[in-house]
Amino acid sequence: MTALPDEQFLLLNALWLRKMATRGTMEENAGLSAAAAESCLRSAADHQLVRVMGDYYVLTDSGRRAVLDHYDSEFASLRGDPELLAWYERFEGYNARFLELMSAWQTEADEAKERTYARLARIVERHVEALAGAARWIPRYSHYAARFERSLEHVDSGRSDYVSSPMVDSLHNIWFEFHEDLLAVLGRPRESLED
């Protein structure tokens, strides 16, 4: 299969990372306008890459294959880049700390959550800074930085659901999606075509 057009990849990748999403969620996570998303979804439906389930979309097997094939064709040349691999190793250090703090935040008593969140926010802020470096290889990674910043703002204004709720674009969701995206760029997706 030939590589997907850029906007269609962004939209279908957002769906692949979420597994199931509304059009609005895909638009937001892909950074696309409503008109661009509608056009991409229409084309994806015509090519049987997506299936509609009420208000939600899911990828078909062909859609999953198209997304993973796109990663293989577009990012194969980066997979041996020593600078990107070093960046990835540093990220995995942040990842371990993020997961540890997220687990603590989810299980701690309310009085301990504020201090844990402050440490979690510092990890996310460092990651946002590091994303500027990664964006030189993969420019769309700057959109993850913007999503993290929006979620931090929501939490700082009292919306604690933006820490880990699966129902919003929470820090936990964005982090998980970014990690999955990065693994796919490196040719190590958790989900294979055979899954």
Short mmCIF file of C-alpha atoms in Angstrom, two decimals:
data_model
loop_
_atom_site.label_atom_id
_atom_site.label_comp_id
_atom_site.label_asym_id
_atom_site.label_seq_id
_atom_site.Cartn_x
_atom_site.Cartn_y
_atom_site.Cartn_z
CA MET A 1 0.00 0.00 0.00
CA THR A 2 1.24 3.51 -0.76
CA ALA A 3 1.79 5.95 2.09
CA LEU A 4 -1.29 7.76 3.30
CA PRO A 5 -1.70 11.46 2.50
CA ASP A 6 -0.38 13.54 5.42
CA GLU A 7 -3.72 14.71 6.82
CA GLN A 8 -5.28 11.28 6.48
CA PHE A 9 -2.34 9.72 8.33
CA LEU A 10 -2.68 12.28 11.13
CA LEU A 11 -6.37 11.50 11.52
CA LEU A 12 -6.08 7.72 11.24
CA ASN A 13 -3.04 7.73 13.52
CA ALA A 14 -5.06 9.62 16.14
CA LEU A 15 -7.69 6.89 15.85
CA TRP A 16 -5.09 4.10 15.97
CA LEU A 17 -3.62 5.57 19.15
CA ARG A 18 -7.06 5.96 20.77
CA LYS A 19 -8.50 2.68 19.41
CA MET A 20 -12.00 4.24 19.36
CA ALA A 21 -12.82 7.94 19.07
CA THR A 22 -15.35 10.52 18.03
CA ARG A 23 -14.61 12.75 15.07
CA GLY A 24 -14.07 15.67 17.43
CA THR A 25 -11.48 13.77 19.45
CA MET A 26 -9.65 12.76 16.29
CA GLU A 27 -9.71 16.37 15.00
CA GLU A 28 -8.30 17.68 18.26
CA ASN A 29 -5.66 14.99 18.68
CA ALA A 30 -4.56 15.24 15.04
CA GLY A 31 -4.64 19.04 15.01
CA LEU A 32 -6.95 19.16 11.98
CA SER A 33 -9.85 21.43 11.10
CA ALA A 34 -13.37 20.02 11.00
CA ALA A 35 -13.43 20.32 7.19
CA ALA A 36 -10.12 18.48 6.78
CA ALA A 37 -11.20 15.75 9.19
CA GLU A 38 -14.51 15.30 7.41
CA SER A 39 -12.79 14.95 4.04
CA CYS A 40 -10.24 12.48 5.43
CA LEU A 41 -12.92 10.40 7.14
CA ARG A 42 -15.01 10.29 3.99
CA SER A 43 -12.02 9.05 2.01
CA ALA A 44 -11.08 6.55 4.74
CA ALA A 45 -14.65 5.21 4.79
CA ASP A 46 -14.67 4.93 0.98
CA HIS A 47 -11.47 2.86 1.21
CA GLN A 48 -12.86 0.80 4.11
CA LEU A 49 -10.18 1.98 6.53
CA VAL A 50 -12.65 3.01 9.24
CA ARG A 51 -15.93 1.73 10.55
CA VAL A 52 -18.59 3.91 12.20
CA MET A 53 -20.17 2.75 15.45
CA GLY A 54 -22.73 5.36 16.43
CA ASP A 55 -20.77 8.52 17.27
CA TYR A 56 -17.50 6.62 17.34
CA TYR A 57 -15.03 5.45 14.72
CA VAL A 58 -12.72 2.44 14.81
CA LEU A 59 -10.08 1.33 12.36
CA THR A 60 -10.71 -1.74 10.27
CA ASP A 61 -7.91 -4.28 9.85
CA SER A 62 -7.07 -2.50 6.57
CA GLY A 63 -6.96 0.81 8.43
CA ARG A 64 -4.58 -0.55 11.06
CA ARG A 65 -2.38 -1.98 8.32
CA ALA A 66 -2.39 1.37 6.46
CA VAL A 67 -1.28 3.25 9.60
CA LEU A 68 1.48 0.79 10.47
CA ASP A 69 2.62 0.61 6.84
CA HIS A 70 2.81 4.41 6.81
CA TYR A 71 5.07 4.34 9.88
CA ASP A 72 7.28 1.78 8.12
CA SER A 73 7.56 3.74 4.89
CA GLU A 74 7.87 7.23 6.37
CA PHE A 75 10.12 6.61 9.37
CA ALA A 76 12.35 3.68 8.41
CA SER A 77 15.25 6.06 7.73
CA LEU A 78 15.09 7.40 11.30
CA ARG A 79 15.23 4.03 12.99
CA GLY A 80 19.01 3.88 13.02
CA ASP A 81 19.62 7.58 13.78
CA PRO A 82 21.91 7.58 16.86
CA GLU A 83 20.66 10.98 18.04
CA LEU A 84 17.01 9.89 17.91
CA LEU A 85 17.84 6.62 19.64
CA ALA A 86 19.67 8.54 22.40
CA TRP A 87 16.64 10.86 22.70
CA TYR A 88 14.41 7.79 23.01
CA GLU A 89 16.59 6.33 25.79
CA ARG A 90 16.30 9.60 27.73
CA PHE A 91 12.54 9.53 27.18
CA GLU A 92 12.33 6.01 28.62
CA GLY A 93 13.90 7.37 31.82
CA TYR A 94 11.18 10.02 31.97
CA ASN A 95 8.61 7.36 31.11
CA ALA A 96 9.56 5.17 34.07
CA ARG A 97 9.33 8.14 36.43
CA PHE A 98 6.05 9.34 34.90
CA LEU A 99 4.45 5.90 35.32
CA GLU A 100 5.65 5.65 38.90
CA LEU A 101 4.25 9.07 39.79
CA MET A 102 0.99 8.45 37.91
CA SER A 103 0.46 5.21 39.82
CA ALA A 104 1.14 7.02 43.09
CA TRP A 105 -1.25 9.85 42.18
CA GLN A 106 -4.01 7.37 41.34
CA THR A 107 -3.67 5.44 44.62
CA GLU A 108 -2.70 8.06 47.19
CA ALA A 109 -4.95 9.72 49.72
CA ASP A 110 -6.10 13.19 48.71
CA GLU A 111 -3.70 15.02 51.03
CA ALA A 112 -0.66 13.48 49.27
CA LYS A 113 -1.89 14.05 45.72
CA GLU A 114 -0.91 17.71 45.50
CA ARG A 115 2.80 17.03 46.11
CA THR A 116 2.77 14.04 43.73
CA TYR A 117 1.02 16.10 41.06
CA ALA A 118 3.67 18.83 41.38
CA ARG A 119 6.38 16.23 40.67
CA LEU A 120 4.32 14.74 37.83
CA ALA A 121 3.83 18.19 36.29
CA ARG A 122 7.60 18.81 36.39
CA ILE A 123 8.20 15.56 34.46
CA VAL A 124 5.59 16.59 31.87
CA GLU A 125 7.08 20.10 31.58
CA ARG A 126 10.56 18.62 30.98
CA HIS A 127 9.08 16.32 28.37
CA VAL A 128 7.37 19.26 26.65
CA GLU A 129 10.79 20.98 26.43
CA ALA A 130 12.35 17.77 25.08
CA LEU A 131 9.63 17.49 22.43
CA ALA A 132 11.05 20.62 20.80
CA GLY A 133 14.18 18.58 20.09
CA ALA A 134 12.22 15.60 18.79
CA ALA A 135 10.18 17.85 16.51
CA ARG A 136 13.25 18.39 14.33
CA TRP A 137 12.89 14.72 13.28
CA ILE A 138 9.09 14.55 13.48
CA PRO A 139 7.51 18.03 13.27
CA ARG A 140 4.05 16.81 14.32
CA TYR A 141 5.45 16.06 17.79
CA SER A 142 5.08 19.76 18.58
CA HIS A 143 1.32 19.09 18.65
CA TYR A 144 1.84 16.71 21.60
CA ALA A 145 3.57 19.56 23.44
CA ALA A 146 0.52 21.79 22.89
CA ARG A 147 -1.82 19.05 24.11
CA PHE A 148 0.26 18.51 27.26
CA GLU A 149 0.28 22.25 27.95
CA ARG A 150 -3.53 22.46 27.56
CA SER A 151 -4.02 19.56 29.95
CA LEU A 152 -1.64 21.06 32.52
CA GLU A 153 -3.65 24.30 32.32
CA HIS A 154 -6.88 22.37 32.93
CA VAL A 155 -5.41 20.65 35.99
CA ASP A 156 -4.00 23.92 37.32
CA SER A 157 -7.46 25.47 37.03
CA GLY A 158 -8.96 22.71 39.20
CA ARG A 159 -9.87 20.02 36.65
CA SER A 160 -8.11 17.03 38.24
CA ASP A 161 -9.75 14.71 35.68
CA TYR A 162 -7.12 16.02 33.24
CA VAL A 163 -4.46 14.11 35.17
CA SER A 164 -5.60 10.59 34.34
CA SER A 165 -9.22 10.30 33.20
CA PRO A 166 -9.74 8.24 30.05
CA MET A 167 -12.71 10.47 29.18
CA VAL A 168 -10.68 13.62 28.46
CA ASP A 169 -7.36 14.49 26.82
CA SER A 170 -5.58 13.82 30.11
CA LEU A 171 -1.85 13.80 30.79
CA HIS A 172 -2.01 10.02 31.12
CA ASN A 173 -3.79 9.56 27.76
CA ILE A 174 -1.46 11.92 25.91
CA TRP A 175 1.62 10.30 27.42
CA PHE A 176 0.40 6.82 26.48
CA GLU A 177 -0.42 7.93 22.93
CA PHE A 178 2.94 9.65 22.52
CA HIS A 179 4.83 6.59 23.78
CA GLU A 180 2.93 4.32 21.39
CA ASP A 181 3.58 6.77 18.54
CA LEU A 182 7.30 6.92 19.30
CA LEU A 183 7.56 3.13 19.48
CA ALA A 184 5.87 2.88 16.07
CA VAL A 185 8.28 5.45 14.62
CA LEU A 186 11.15 3.28 15.89
CA GLY A 187 9.54 0.14 14.43
CA ARG A 188 8.59 -1.28 17.83
CA PRO A 189 4.81 -0.88 18.06
CA ARG A 190 3.10 -2.79 20.86
CA GLU A 191 0.39 -3.69 18.37
CA SER A 192 1.51 -5.75 15.41
CA LEU A 193 -0.36 -6.38 12.19
CA GLU A 194 -1.08 -9.89 13.46
CA ASP A 195 -2.81 -8.71 16.68
#
